[in-house]
Amino acid sequence: MISAISLSNINLITSNNKYILKNINIDINKGDCVSISGHNGAGKTTLFKLINGLIKPTSGTVKIFNNQLNNEIKKQIGYIPQINKFEENIPITVKQVIEIGITARKGIFKSLSNQDKAFVTEIAKKLDIYDLLDVPIGKISGGEMQKVSIARVLAQQADIILLDEPLSNLDIKSQKNIIEIIEKIHSDKEHTILIILHNLEQKPKCCNKEIVLEKGEVCSNF
Amino acid sequence: MFELLDFFNYSFFNRAIILSILAGLSCGIIGVWILLLNIPFIGVTIAHCAFAGAVIGLFLGINPILSGFLFCILSAFMISPISKKIKSQNNVAIILLFSFSIAIAFVVAGLFKERLTDLFSFFWGNLLISSSKDIIFNLIVVFVLIIFAIVFHRGIIALFFSREISKSCGIPENLVFILMMLLVCSAISINLKSIGGLLIYSLVSLPAATAYQLTYSLTKMYFLSVVFAITACITGLFLSTFFSVPVGATIILVACLIFVISLFYKKR
């Protein structure tokens, strides 16, 4: 089995000597689908930010595919934070957001090839957001924004996908739709998916591991 | 009308027209950046720090554009460390730097008994006293800005969307942001003399805010922002010359008027 994410002896301590994360040891293999749960403030989002390098641990190591985190390795991690509502007037379209995934993969200086543009169209059709490609992101719903974010990480061709509460603030129909999409993405076992959930009953069927955090510590990992 | 056309017989007026176009180009572009990066208060603070730097430069006999630029850079990169030190959001650091820069500018101005004309030009600007050297420097800044906006276009869009997401997937967002801030500082300090330290931020923000009302396309927003900034500069220049009122202030009044008119148009 190939190790996708390995967290060893991770501690994250604030300047007031308060533990945000304490003695975290987690190993996730390629193709795993892991649900992460815990109360508010348990450290779930912080754990994601450690994995994608937005936060550095006070001690311990984070390895992605047995490599230390760097900008090259980060290209393999697709991060979907909790929905943030954009201003209605923002002049950025759905297509431009999906293309950010390609920018992450190819670098900021390379222009989009016809193949890239076709790839964006293909992903948009697959996620049923083709009609939204030219719509400004401030004008789409929360469920549509989640699909756009998923499209962005698919365009990035990220091996690891981190979804932070992808179902929160969505209506039941959109929640089901997003779960189906996650299950479909995972069906080829090529992607490693980590998903933070508030309600474990909403867990996608494909989840084969479960991590529960409590006050910054892993209280169950199976 | 005849009198207005007569102005074109004077080289200083023709220089002012060229400078209006260049100022419109640079302020129009950086205005879009500041608005879409959602850092209006950082923008206004570095503009006023540039003004303070220019006044101090004049007082010490240093090139005011250079000292304005250095103050600008210093303020842009001091906001984050000050915020960390006082364990607060950026806003407190911004208030501190803004207040300090305005106060120091006026204290130094109070000590200034010589070169009052130069000093006042940095307060409310004067396009009509520009030199060929000013045009060359402006041309260089505009050229670099346009090249940067084209070459870094993909990175800039990623930053407009989310700096956090850009960083998480390996896009060098910090580098792009620092380069953008350096260019913002360059454009602000180079236009201090022609537009004025107290008004430059209005020329940066108003045309971009007007364009924001009218389009959902980023390319169109750049275009409209530049067009509105140039229109404000040239119309303001003509009106101020005709009515013998300060140029910088007239330009900003025109920019305000364009913004108000834009409110009556629906976004397409």
Short mmCIF file of C-alpha atoms in Angstrom, two decimals:
data_model
loop_
_atom_site.label_atom_id
_atom_site.label_comp_id
_atom_site.label_asym_id
_atom_site.label_seq_id
_atom_site.Cartn_x
_atom_site.Cartn_y
_atom_site.Cartn_z
CA MET A 1 0.00 0.00 0.00
CA ILE A 2 1.20 3.50 -0.83
CA SER A 3 1.23 6.01 1.99
CA ALA A 4 -0.61 9.18 0.90
CA ILE A 5 -0.54 11.18 4.13
CA SER A 6 1.60 10.52 7.16
CA LEU A 7 1.43 12.68 10.25
CA SER A 8 3.95 11.76 12.94
CA ASN A 9 4.02 13.15 16.48
CA ILE A 10 2.31 16.37 15.45
CA ASN A 11 1.88 19.04 18.09
CA LEU A 12 0.55 22.51 17.48
CA ILE A 13 0.91 24.82 20.45
CA THR A 14 -0.13 28.48 20.70
CA SER A 15 2.08 31.19 22.19
CA ASN A 16 0.04 30.77 25.42
CA ASN A 17 1.19 27.13 25.60
CA LYS A 18 -2.26 25.86 24.69
CA TYR A 19 -2.43 22.71 22.59
CA ILE A 20 -4.46 23.08 19.40
CA LEU A 21 -3.38 19.62 18.25
CA LYS A 22 -1.66 17.13 20.52
CA ASN A 23 0.40 14.08 19.62
CA ILE A 24 -1.31 13.38 16.32
CA ASN A 25 -0.22 10.22 14.52
CA ILE A 26 -2.23 9.42 11.43
CA ASP A 27 -1.43 7.27 8.39
CA ILE A 28 -3.68 7.41 5.36
CA ASN A 29 -3.09 5.27 2.30
CA LYS A 30 -3.67 6.10 -1.32
CA GLY A 31 -7.30 5.42 -2.24
CA ASP A 32 -8.62 5.78 1.30
CA CYS A 33 -11.74 7.80 1.96
CA VAL A 34 -11.58 9.14 5.50
CA SER A 35 -14.28 10.92 7.45
CA ILE A 36 -13.12 13.29 10.17
CA SER A 37 -15.49 14.38 12.87
CA GLY A 38 -15.46 16.06 16.24
CA HIS A 39 -17.02 18.92 18.14
CA ASN A 40 -16.48 22.55 17.19
CA GLY A 41 -12.94 23.58 18.07
CA ALA A 42 -11.69 19.98 18.11
CA GLY A 43 -9.02 20.88 15.53
CA LYS A 44 -10.52 19.38 12.35
CA THR A 45 -9.94 22.38 10.06
CA THR A 46 -6.53 22.98 11.67
CA LEU A 47 -5.61 19.38 10.82
CA PHE A 48 -6.43 20.08 7.16
CA LYS A 49 -4.38 23.27 7.23
CA LEU A 50 -1.41 21.28 8.55
CA ILE A 51 -1.78 18.72 5.78
CA ASN A 52 -1.83 21.35 3.03
CA GLY A 53 0.88 23.49 4.58
CA LEU A 54 -1.18 26.54 5.47
CA ILE A 55 -0.04 26.04 9.07
CA LYS A 56 3.28 24.64 10.27
CA PRO A 57 3.28 22.31 13.28
CA THR A 58 5.20 23.25 16.41
CA SER A 59 6.74 19.77 16.29
CA GLY A 60 6.35 16.59 14.27
CA THR A 61 6.40 15.84 10.57
CA VAL A 62 3.88 15.93 7.75
CA LYS A 63 4.66 13.73 4.76
CA ILE A 64 2.71 13.54 1.54
CA PHE A 65 3.51 10.48 -0.58
CA ASN A 66 6.63 10.09 1.60
CA ASN A 67 7.83 13.59 0.75
CA GLN A 68 8.14 16.70 2.87
CA LEU A 69 5.64 19.42 1.97
CA ASN A 70 6.79 21.87 -0.68
CA ASN A 71 5.10 23.81 -3.49
CA GLU A 72 5.57 20.90 -5.89
CA ILE A 73 3.96 18.39 -3.52
CA LYS A 74 1.16 20.85 -2.72
CA LYS A 75 0.01 20.56 -6.34
CA GLN A 76 -1.17 17.08 -5.43
CA ILE A 77 -3.45 18.39 -2.69
CA GLY A 78 -6.81 19.85 -3.58
CA TYR A 79 -8.30 21.87 -0.74
CA ILE A 80 -11.97 22.79 -0.54
CA PRO A 81 -12.59 25.00 2.48
CA GLN A 82 -16.03 25.68 3.92
CA ILE A 83 -18.27 27.65 1.59
CA ASN A 84 -17.53 31.32 1.61
CA LYS A 85 -20.02 33.58 -0.05
CA PHE A 86 -18.50 35.91 -2.60
CA GLU A 87 -19.74 39.40 -3.34
CA GLU A 88 -22.39 39.35 -6.03
CA ASN A 89 -20.46 41.77 -8.21
CA ILE A 90 -17.11 39.97 -8.23
CA PRO A 91 -15.87 39.74 -11.85
CA ILE A 92 -14.65 36.13 -11.64
CA THR A 93 -16.56 33.46 -13.50
CA VAL A 94 -17.07 29.78 -12.70
CA LYS A 95 -14.78 28.90 -15.61
CA GLN A 96 -11.98 31.07 -14.22
CA VAL A 97 -12.28 29.37 -10.83
CA ILE A 98 -12.03 25.90 -12.38
CA GLU A 99 -9.03 27.09 -14.40
CA ILE A 100 -7.25 27.98 -11.13
CA GLY A 101 -6.87 24.20 -10.72
CA ILE A 102 -4.97 24.07 -14.00
CA THR A 103 -2.90 27.11 -12.96
CA ALA A 104 -1.93 25.23 -9.78
CA ARG A 105 -0.90 22.17 -11.79
CA LYS A 106 0.92 23.89 -14.66
CA GLY A 107 2.25 26.98 -12.91
CA ILE A 108 1.17 30.60 -13.25
CA PHE A 109 3.13 31.42 -16.39
CA LYS A 110 1.82 28.74 -18.72
CA SER A 111 -1.23 29.67 -20.75
CA LEU A 112 -4.12 27.28 -21.17
CA SER A 113 -3.88 24.90 -24.13
CA ASN A 114 -6.91 23.78 -26.13
CA GLN A 115 -6.57 20.46 -24.32
CA ASP A 116 -6.85 22.25 -20.95
CA LYS A 117 -9.92 24.16 -22.11
CA ALA A 118 -11.53 20.92 -23.30
CA PHE A 119 -10.67 19.33 -19.95
CA VAL A 120 -12.43 22.16 -18.08
CA THR A 121 -15.50 21.71 -20.28
CA GLU A 122 -15.46 17.94 -19.72
CA ILE A 123 -15.29 18.32 -15.93
CA ALA A 124 -18.05 20.94 -15.96
CA LYS A 125 -20.31 18.63 -17.98
CA LYS A 126 -19.55 15.73 -15.63
CA LEU A 127 -20.52 17.81 -12.58
CA ASP A 128 -23.54 19.31 -14.32
CA ILE A 129 -22.26 22.89 -14.13
CA TYR A 130 -21.55 23.40 -17.83
CA ASP A 131 -24.32 26.02 -18.12
CA LEU A 132 -22.73 27.99 -15.29
CA LEU A 133 -19.26 28.33 -16.83
CA ASP A 134 -19.70 32.01 -17.72
CA VAL A 135 -21.69 32.92 -14.61
CA PRO A 136 -19.94 35.09 -11.97
CA ILE A 137 -19.25 33.13 -8.78
CA GLY A 138 -21.16 35.64 -6.68
CA LYS A 139 -24.34 34.65 -8.49
CA ILE A 140 -24.33 30.88 -7.84
CA SER A 141 -25.84 28.95 -4.94
CA GLY A 142 -23.94 27.19 -2.14
CA GLY A 143 -24.46 23.77 -3.71
CA GLU A 144 -23.25 25.01 -7.08
CA MET A 145 -20.22 26.60 -5.41
CA GLN A 146 -19.32 23.23 -3.88
CA LYS A 147 -19.52 21.62 -7.32
CA VAL A 148 -17.32 24.39 -8.75
CA SER A 149 -14.78 23.80 -5.97
CA ILE A 150 -14.80 20.06 -6.69
CA ALA A 151 -14.35 20.85 -10.39
CA ARG A 152 -11.37 23.06 -9.48
CA VAL A 153 -9.57 20.25 -7.62
CA LEU A 154 -10.38 17.80 -10.42
CA ALA A 155 -8.87 20.25 -12.94
CA GLN A 156 -5.84 20.39 -10.64
CA GLN A 157 -5.68 16.57 -10.95
CA ALA A 158 -5.03 16.48 -7.24
CA ASP A 159 -4.40 13.01 -5.81
CA ILE A 160 -5.52 14.07 -2.36
CA ILE A 161 -8.79 15.95 -1.86
CA LEU A 162 -9.55 17.69 1.43
CA LEU A 163 -13.20 18.65 1.88
CA ASP A 164 -14.00 20.81 4.89
CA GLU A 165 -17.68 20.38 5.78
CA PRO A 166 -18.83 20.24 2.16
CA LEU A 167 -22.45 19.65 3.17
CA SER A 168 -22.93 22.49 5.62
CA ASN A 169 -25.46 25.17 4.66
CA LEU A 170 -26.77 23.06 1.77
CA ASP A 171 -30.34 21.88 1.27
CA ILE A 172 -30.99 18.12 1.42
CA LYS A 173 -31.08 17.70 -2.37
CA SER A 174 -27.72 19.46 -2.81
CA GLN A 175 -26.23 17.42 0.07
CA LYS A 176 -27.23 14.16 -1.64
CA ASN A 177 -25.87 15.44 -4.93
CA ILE A 178 -22.48 16.34 -3.40
CA ILE A 179 -22.26 12.94 -1.62
CA GLU A 180 -22.97 11.17 -4.92
CA ILE A 181 -20.24 13.19 -6.64
CA ILE A 182 -17.73 12.33 -3.88
CA GLU A 183 -18.60 8.63 -4.18
CA LYS A 184 -18.22 8.79 -7.97
CA ILE A 185 -14.81 10.49 -7.71
CA HIS A 186 -13.65 7.86 -5.23
CA SER A 187 -14.94 4.93 -7.28
CA ASP A 188 -11.67 4.57 -9.22
CA LYS A 189 -9.67 4.47 -5.94
CA GLU A 190 -7.16 6.85 -7.51
CA HIS A 191 -8.06 9.72 -5.22
CA THR A 192 -7.47 9.87 -1.49
CA ILE A 193 -10.36 11.77 0.06
CA LEU A 194 -10.55 13.32 3.52
CA ILE A 195 -13.88 14.78 4.47
CA ILE A 196 -14.80 16.73 7.58
CA LEU A 197 -18.38 16.08 8.59
CA HIS A 198 -20.51 17.51 11.33
CA ASN A 199 -23.09 14.79 11.04
CA LEU A 200 -21.65 11.29 10.55
CA GLU A 201 -24.98 10.03 9.24
CA GLN A 202 -24.21 11.97 6.06
CA LYS A 203 -20.95 10.04 5.57
CA PRO A 204 -20.45 8.85 1.96
CA LYS A 205 -20.69 5.07 1.58
CA CYS A 206 -17.16 4.92 0.24
CA CYS A 207 -15.60 6.03 3.57
CA ASN A 208 -13.37 3.21 4.80
CA LYS A 209 -11.75 5.04 7.71
CA GLU A 210 -12.98 7.29 10.45
CA ILE A 211 -11.06 9.71 12.63
CA VAL A 212 -12.66 11.40 15.62
CA LEU A 213 -10.93 14.39 17.16
CA GLU A 214 -11.56 15.72 20.62
CA LYS A 215 -9.85 18.77 22.07
CA GLY A 216 -7.01 18.47 19.55
CA GLU A 217 -6.37 14.77 20.12
CA VAL A 218 -7.31 11.75 18.07
CA CYS A 219 -9.77 9.89 20.27
CA SER A 220 -10.58 7.20 17.74
CA ASN A 221 -8.95 6.18 14.50
CA PHE A 222 -10.31 3.12 12.75
CA MET B 1 -13.85 76.44 -27.01
CA PHE B 2 -11.29 78.46 -28.92
CA GLU B 3 -9.48 79.30 -25.71
CA LEU B 4 -9.41 75.62 -24.71
CA LEU B 5 -7.83 74.59 -28.01
CA ASP B 6 -5.26 77.34 -27.56
CA PHE B 7 -3.89 75.41 -24.59
CA PHE B 8 -2.49 72.84 -27.00
CA ASN B 9 0.00 75.45 -28.21
CA TYR B 10 1.80 75.15 -24.89
CA SER B 11 4.22 72.28 -24.39
CA PHE B 12 3.49 72.11 -20.64
CA PHE B 13 -0.17 71.47 -21.43
CA ASN B 14 0.64 68.73 -23.94
CA ARG B 15 2.91 67.13 -21.33
CA ALA B 16 0.03 67.31 -18.86
CA ILE B 17 -2.25 65.53 -21.35
CA ILE B 18 0.29 62.71 -21.83
CA LEU B 19 0.76 62.45 -18.08
CA SER B 20 -3.03 62.31 -17.62
CA ILE B 21 -3.21 59.28 -19.89
CA LEU B 22 -0.29 57.59 -18.11
CA ALA B 23 -1.70 58.37 -14.65
CA GLY B 24 -5.07 57.01 -15.77
CA LEU B 25 -3.45 53.82 -17.01
CA SER B 26 -1.44 53.13 -13.86
CA CYS B 27 -4.13 54.17 -11.36
CA GLY B 28 -6.81 52.31 -13.34
CA ILE B 29 -4.87 49.04 -13.20
CA ILE B 30 -3.77 49.15 -9.55
CA GLY B 31 -7.28 50.23 -8.55
CA VAL B 32 -8.63 46.92 -9.86
CA TRP B 33 -6.01 45.03 -7.85
CA ILE B 34 -6.71 46.87 -4.60
CA LEU B 35 -10.47 46.46 -4.99
CA LEU B 36 -10.42 42.77 -5.89
CA LEU B 37 -7.77 41.85 -3.33
CA ASN B 38 -10.15 43.50 -0.88
CA ILE B 39 -7.45 45.66 0.69
CA PRO B 40 -8.89 49.20 0.39
CA PHE B 41 -7.56 50.31 3.76
CA ILE B 42 -4.06 49.05 3.00
CA GLY B 43 -4.29 51.01 -0.25
CA VAL B 44 -5.33 54.25 1.41
CA THR B 45 -2.65 53.87 4.08
CA ILE B 46 0.22 53.30 1.68
CA ALA B 47 -1.00 56.24 -0.43
CA HIS B 48 -0.84 58.55 2.57
CA CYS B 49 2.49 57.11 3.71
CA ALA B 50 3.86 57.86 0.24
CA PHE B 51 2.64 61.41 0.66
CA ALA B 52 4.36 61.70 4.04
CA GLY B 53 7.53 60.22 2.54
CA ALA B 54 7.50 62.74 -0.30
CA VAL B 55 7.07 65.69 2.10
CA ILE B 56 9.93 64.40 4.29
CA GLY B 57 12.05 63.89 1.17
CA LEU B 58 11.48 67.49 0.12
CA PHE B 59 12.40 68.68 3.61
CA LEU B 60 15.61 66.63 3.70
CA GLY B 61 16.55 67.46 0.12
CA ILE B 62 16.08 63.88 -1.11
CA ASN B 63 14.20 63.07 -4.31
CA PRO B 64 10.57 63.16 -3.04
CA ILE B 65 9.39 60.46 -5.44
CA LEU B 66 12.09 58.11 -4.15
CA SER B 67 11.40 58.89 -0.48
CA GLY B 68 7.65 58.56 -1.15
CA PHE B 69 8.26 55.16 -2.72
CA LEU B 70 10.41 54.00 0.21
CA PHE B 71 7.80 55.12 2.77
CA CYS B 72 5.14 53.43 0.72
CA ILE B 73 7.02 50.12 0.67
CA LEU B 74 7.87 50.40 4.35
CA SER B 75 4.23 50.95 5.29
CA ALA B 76 2.95 48.15 3.03
CA PHE B 77 5.26 45.64 4.64
CA MET B 78 4.95 46.95 8.22
CA ILE B 79 1.22 46.35 8.51
CA SER B 80 1.48 42.60 9.06
CA PRO B 81 4.35 42.66 11.64
CA ILE B 82 2.66 45.45 13.63
CA SER B 83 -0.60 43.47 13.65
CA LYS B 84 1.24 40.39 14.93
CA LYS B 85 3.02 42.41 17.61
CA ILE B 86 -0.17 43.94 18.97
CA LYS B 87 -2.07 40.66 18.40
CA SER B 88 -4.78 42.38 16.46
CA GLN B 89 -6.29 42.42 13.02
CA ASN B 90 -4.65 44.54 10.33
CA ASN B 91 -7.12 47.37 10.97
CA VAL B 92 -5.37 48.65 14.11
CA ALA B 93 -1.98 48.72 12.37
CA ILE B 94 -3.59 50.51 9.43
CA ILE B 95 -5.14 53.17 11.69
CA LEU B 96 -1.77 53.64 13.39
CA LEU B 97 0.19 54.03 10.14
CA PHE B 98 -2.48 56.21 8.54
CA SER B 99 -2.59 58.59 11.52
CA PHE B 100 1.18 58.68 11.84
CA SER B 101 1.75 59.42 8.15
CA ILE B 102 -0.80 62.24 7.98
CA ALA B 103 0.48 63.78 11.23
CA ILE B 104 4.15 63.58 10.26
CA ALA B 105 3.40 65.05 6.82
CA PHE B 106 1.69 68.09 8.31
CA VAL B 107 4.29 68.57 11.06
CA VAL B 108 7.11 68.54 8.50
CA ALA B 109 5.03 70.80 6.23
CA GLY B 110 4.71 73.22 9.16
CA LEU B 111 8.50 73.38 9.42
CA PHE B 112 8.80 74.07 5.71
CA LYS B 113 9.34 77.68 4.85
CA GLU B 114 11.04 77.22 1.50
CA ARG B 115 9.88 75.60 -1.73
CA LEU B 116 6.24 76.01 -0.75
CA THR B 117 5.08 75.50 -4.36
CA ASP B 118 6.79 72.09 -4.49
CA LEU B 119 5.24 71.18 -1.17
CA PHE B 120 1.73 72.17 -2.23
CA SER B 121 2.05 70.20 -5.45
CA PHE B 122 2.44 67.10 -3.28
CA PHE B 123 -0.68 68.04 -1.32
CA TRP B 124 -3.18 68.43 -4.15
CA GLY B 125 -1.05 67.83 -7.22
CA ASN B 126 -0.42 69.75 -10.38
CA LEU B 127 -0.24 68.06 -13.75
CA LEU B 128 0.77 71.35 -15.38
CA ILE B 129 4.21 71.51 -13.74
CA SER B 130 5.33 68.11 -14.99
CA SER B 131 8.61 67.63 -16.83
CA SER B 132 9.70 65.28 -19.59
CA LYS B 133 11.49 63.26 -16.91
CA ASP B 134 8.15 62.72 -15.11
CA ILE B 135 6.68 61.39 -18.36
CA ILE B 136 9.57 58.95 -18.86
CA PHE B 137 9.30 57.60 -15.29
CA ASN B 138 5.53 57.25 -15.65
CA LEU B 139 5.95 55.51 -18.97
CA ILE B 140 8.32 52.97 -17.40
CA VAL B 141 5.92 52.27 -14.51
CA VAL B 142 2.95 51.88 -16.88
CA PHE B 143 4.94 49.57 -19.14
CA VAL B 144 6.00 47.34 -16.22
CA LEU B 145 2.43 47.32 -14.85
CA ILE B 146 0.93 46.20 -18.15
CA ILE B 147 3.57 43.51 -18.71
CA PHE B 148 3.10 42.24 -15.15
CA ALA B 149 -0.71 42.19 -15.47
CA ILE B 150 -0.40 40.12 -18.66
CA VAL B 151 2.37 37.74 -17.57
CA PHE B 152 0.96 37.13 -14.08
CA HIS B 153 -2.69 37.15 -15.18
CA ARG B 154 -3.39 33.57 -14.08
CA GLY B 155 -1.70 34.04 -10.71
CA ILE B 156 -3.51 37.33 -10.14
CA ILE B 157 -6.91 35.70 -10.76
CA ALA B 158 -6.02 32.96 -8.26
CA LEU B 159 -5.24 35.63 -5.65
CA PHE B 160 -8.47 37.50 -6.36
CA PHE B 161 -10.35 34.24 -5.78
CA SER B 162 -8.62 33.20 -2.57
CA ARG B 163 -5.09 33.69 -1.27
CA GLU B 164 -5.58 30.75 1.10
CA ILE B 165 -6.59 28.32 -1.64
CA SER B 166 -3.79 29.61 -3.89
CA LYS B 167 -1.25 28.96 -1.15
CA SER B 168 -2.68 25.53 -0.34
CA CYS B 169 -2.21 24.26 -3.90
CA GLY B 170 1.32 25.58 -4.42
CA ILE B 171 0.61 28.79 -6.35
CA PRO B 172 3.33 31.28 -5.23
CA GLU B 173 0.72 33.70 -3.90
CA ASN B 174 3.09 35.51 -1.58
CA LEU B 175 5.49 36.33 -4.42
CA VAL B 176 2.65 37.55 -6.65
CA PHE B 177 1.22 39.64 -3.79
CA ILE B 178 4.58 41.22 -2.93
CA LEU B 179 5.22 42.10 -6.58
CA MET B 180 1.73 43.58 -6.84
CA MET B 181 2.33 45.69 -3.73
CA LEU B 182 5.71 46.90 -5.09
CA LEU B 183 3.99 47.99 -8.29
CA VAL B 184 1.13 49.63 -6.38
CA CYS B 185 3.72 51.59 -4.37
CA SER B 186 5.59 52.56 -7.57
CA ALA B 187 2.41 53.76 -9.29
CA ILE B 188 1.25 55.73 -6.26
CA SER B 189 4.58 57.46 -5.64
CA ILE B 190 5.17 58.29 -9.30
CA ASN B 191 1.76 60.02 -9.48
CA LEU B 192 2.10 61.93 -6.20
CA LYS B 193 3.33 65.13 -7.81
CA SER B 194 0.72 65.25 -10.55
CA ILE B 195 -2.37 64.12 -8.64
CA GLY B 196 -1.44 65.00 -5.04
CA GLY B 197 -0.83 62.91 -1.95
CA LEU B 198 -4.22 63.64 -0.43
CA LEU B 199 -6.12 62.72 -3.58
CA ILE B 200 -4.14 59.97 -5.30
CA TYR B 201 -6.03 57.19 -3.55
CA SER B 202 -9.31 58.54 -4.88
CA LEU B 203 -8.02 58.30 -8.44
CA VAL B 204 -6.89 54.74 -7.69
CA SER B 205 -10.14 53.58 -6.12
CA LEU B 206 -12.98 55.50 -7.82
CA PRO B 207 -12.50 54.41 -11.47
CA ALA B 208 -12.07 50.77 -10.39
CA ALA B 209 -15.17 51.00 -8.18
CA THR B 210 -17.08 52.49 -11.12
CA ALA B 211 -15.95 49.68 -13.43
CA TYR B 212 -16.94 47.15 -10.74
CA GLN B 213 -20.52 48.43 -10.99
CA LEU B 214 -20.69 47.85 -14.71
CA THR B 215 -19.18 44.50 -15.63
CA TYR B 216 -18.70 40.89 -14.53
CA SER B 217 -15.69 40.46 -16.80
CA LEU B 218 -12.24 41.02 -15.34
CA THR B 219 -10.76 42.12 -18.68
CA LYS B 220 -13.59 44.61 -19.18
CA MET B 221 -13.13 45.81 -15.60
CA TYR B 222 -9.44 46.61 -16.31
CA PHE B 223 -10.44 48.37 -19.52
CA LEU B 224 -13.27 50.42 -18.02
CA SER B 225 -11.24 51.33 -14.95
CA VAL B 226 -8.43 52.69 -17.15
CA VAL B 227 -10.88 54.52 -19.45
CA PHE B 228 -12.66 56.16 -16.49
CA ALA B 229 -9.36 57.15 -14.87
CA ILE B 230 -8.06 58.69 -18.11
CA THR B 231 -11.40 60.45 -18.73
CA ALA B 232 -11.34 61.87 -15.20
CA CYS B 233 -7.74 63.05 -15.59
CA ILE B 234 -8.19 64.72 -18.97
CA THR B 235 -11.61 66.26 -18.23
CA GLY B 236 -10.33 67.42 -14.85
CA LEU B 237 -7.25 68.93 -16.47
CA PHE B 238 -9.33 70.92 -18.97
CA LEU B 239 -11.87 72.08 -16.39
CA SER B 240 -9.22 73.10 -13.88
CA THR B 241 -7.26 75.03 -16.51
CA PHE B 242 -10.41 76.73 -17.75
CA PHE B 243 -11.72 77.67 -14.31
CA SER B 244 -8.28 78.15 -12.68
CA VAL B 245 -8.91 75.68 -9.85
CA PRO B 246 -6.58 72.93 -8.49
CA VAL B 247 -6.11 70.10 -11.01
CA GLY B 248 -5.98 67.11 -8.63
CA ALA B 249 -9.19 68.06 -6.84
CA THR B 250 -11.03 68.69 -10.13
CA ILE B 251 -9.93 65.27 -11.43
CA ILE B 252 -11.35 63.59 -8.34
CA LEU B 253 -14.63 65.51 -8.65
CA VAL B 254 -14.96 64.24 -12.23
CA ALA B 255 -14.15 60.69 -11.06
CA CYS B 256 -16.88 61.01 -8.40
CA LEU B 257 -19.34 62.24 -11.03
CA ILE B 258 -18.55 59.27 -13.31
CA PHE B 259 -19.12 56.93 -10.36
CA VAL B 260 -22.50 58.50 -9.56
CA ILE B 261 -23.55 58.25 -13.24
CA SER B 262 -22.52 54.56 -13.28
CA LEU B 263 -25.04 53.85 -10.51
CA PHE B 264 -27.84 54.51 -13.01
CA TYR B 265 -26.61 51.81 -15.38
CA LYS B 266 -27.35 48.14 -14.88
CA LYS B 267 -24.55 45.64 -14.86
CA ARG B 268 -24.17 43.49 -17.96
#
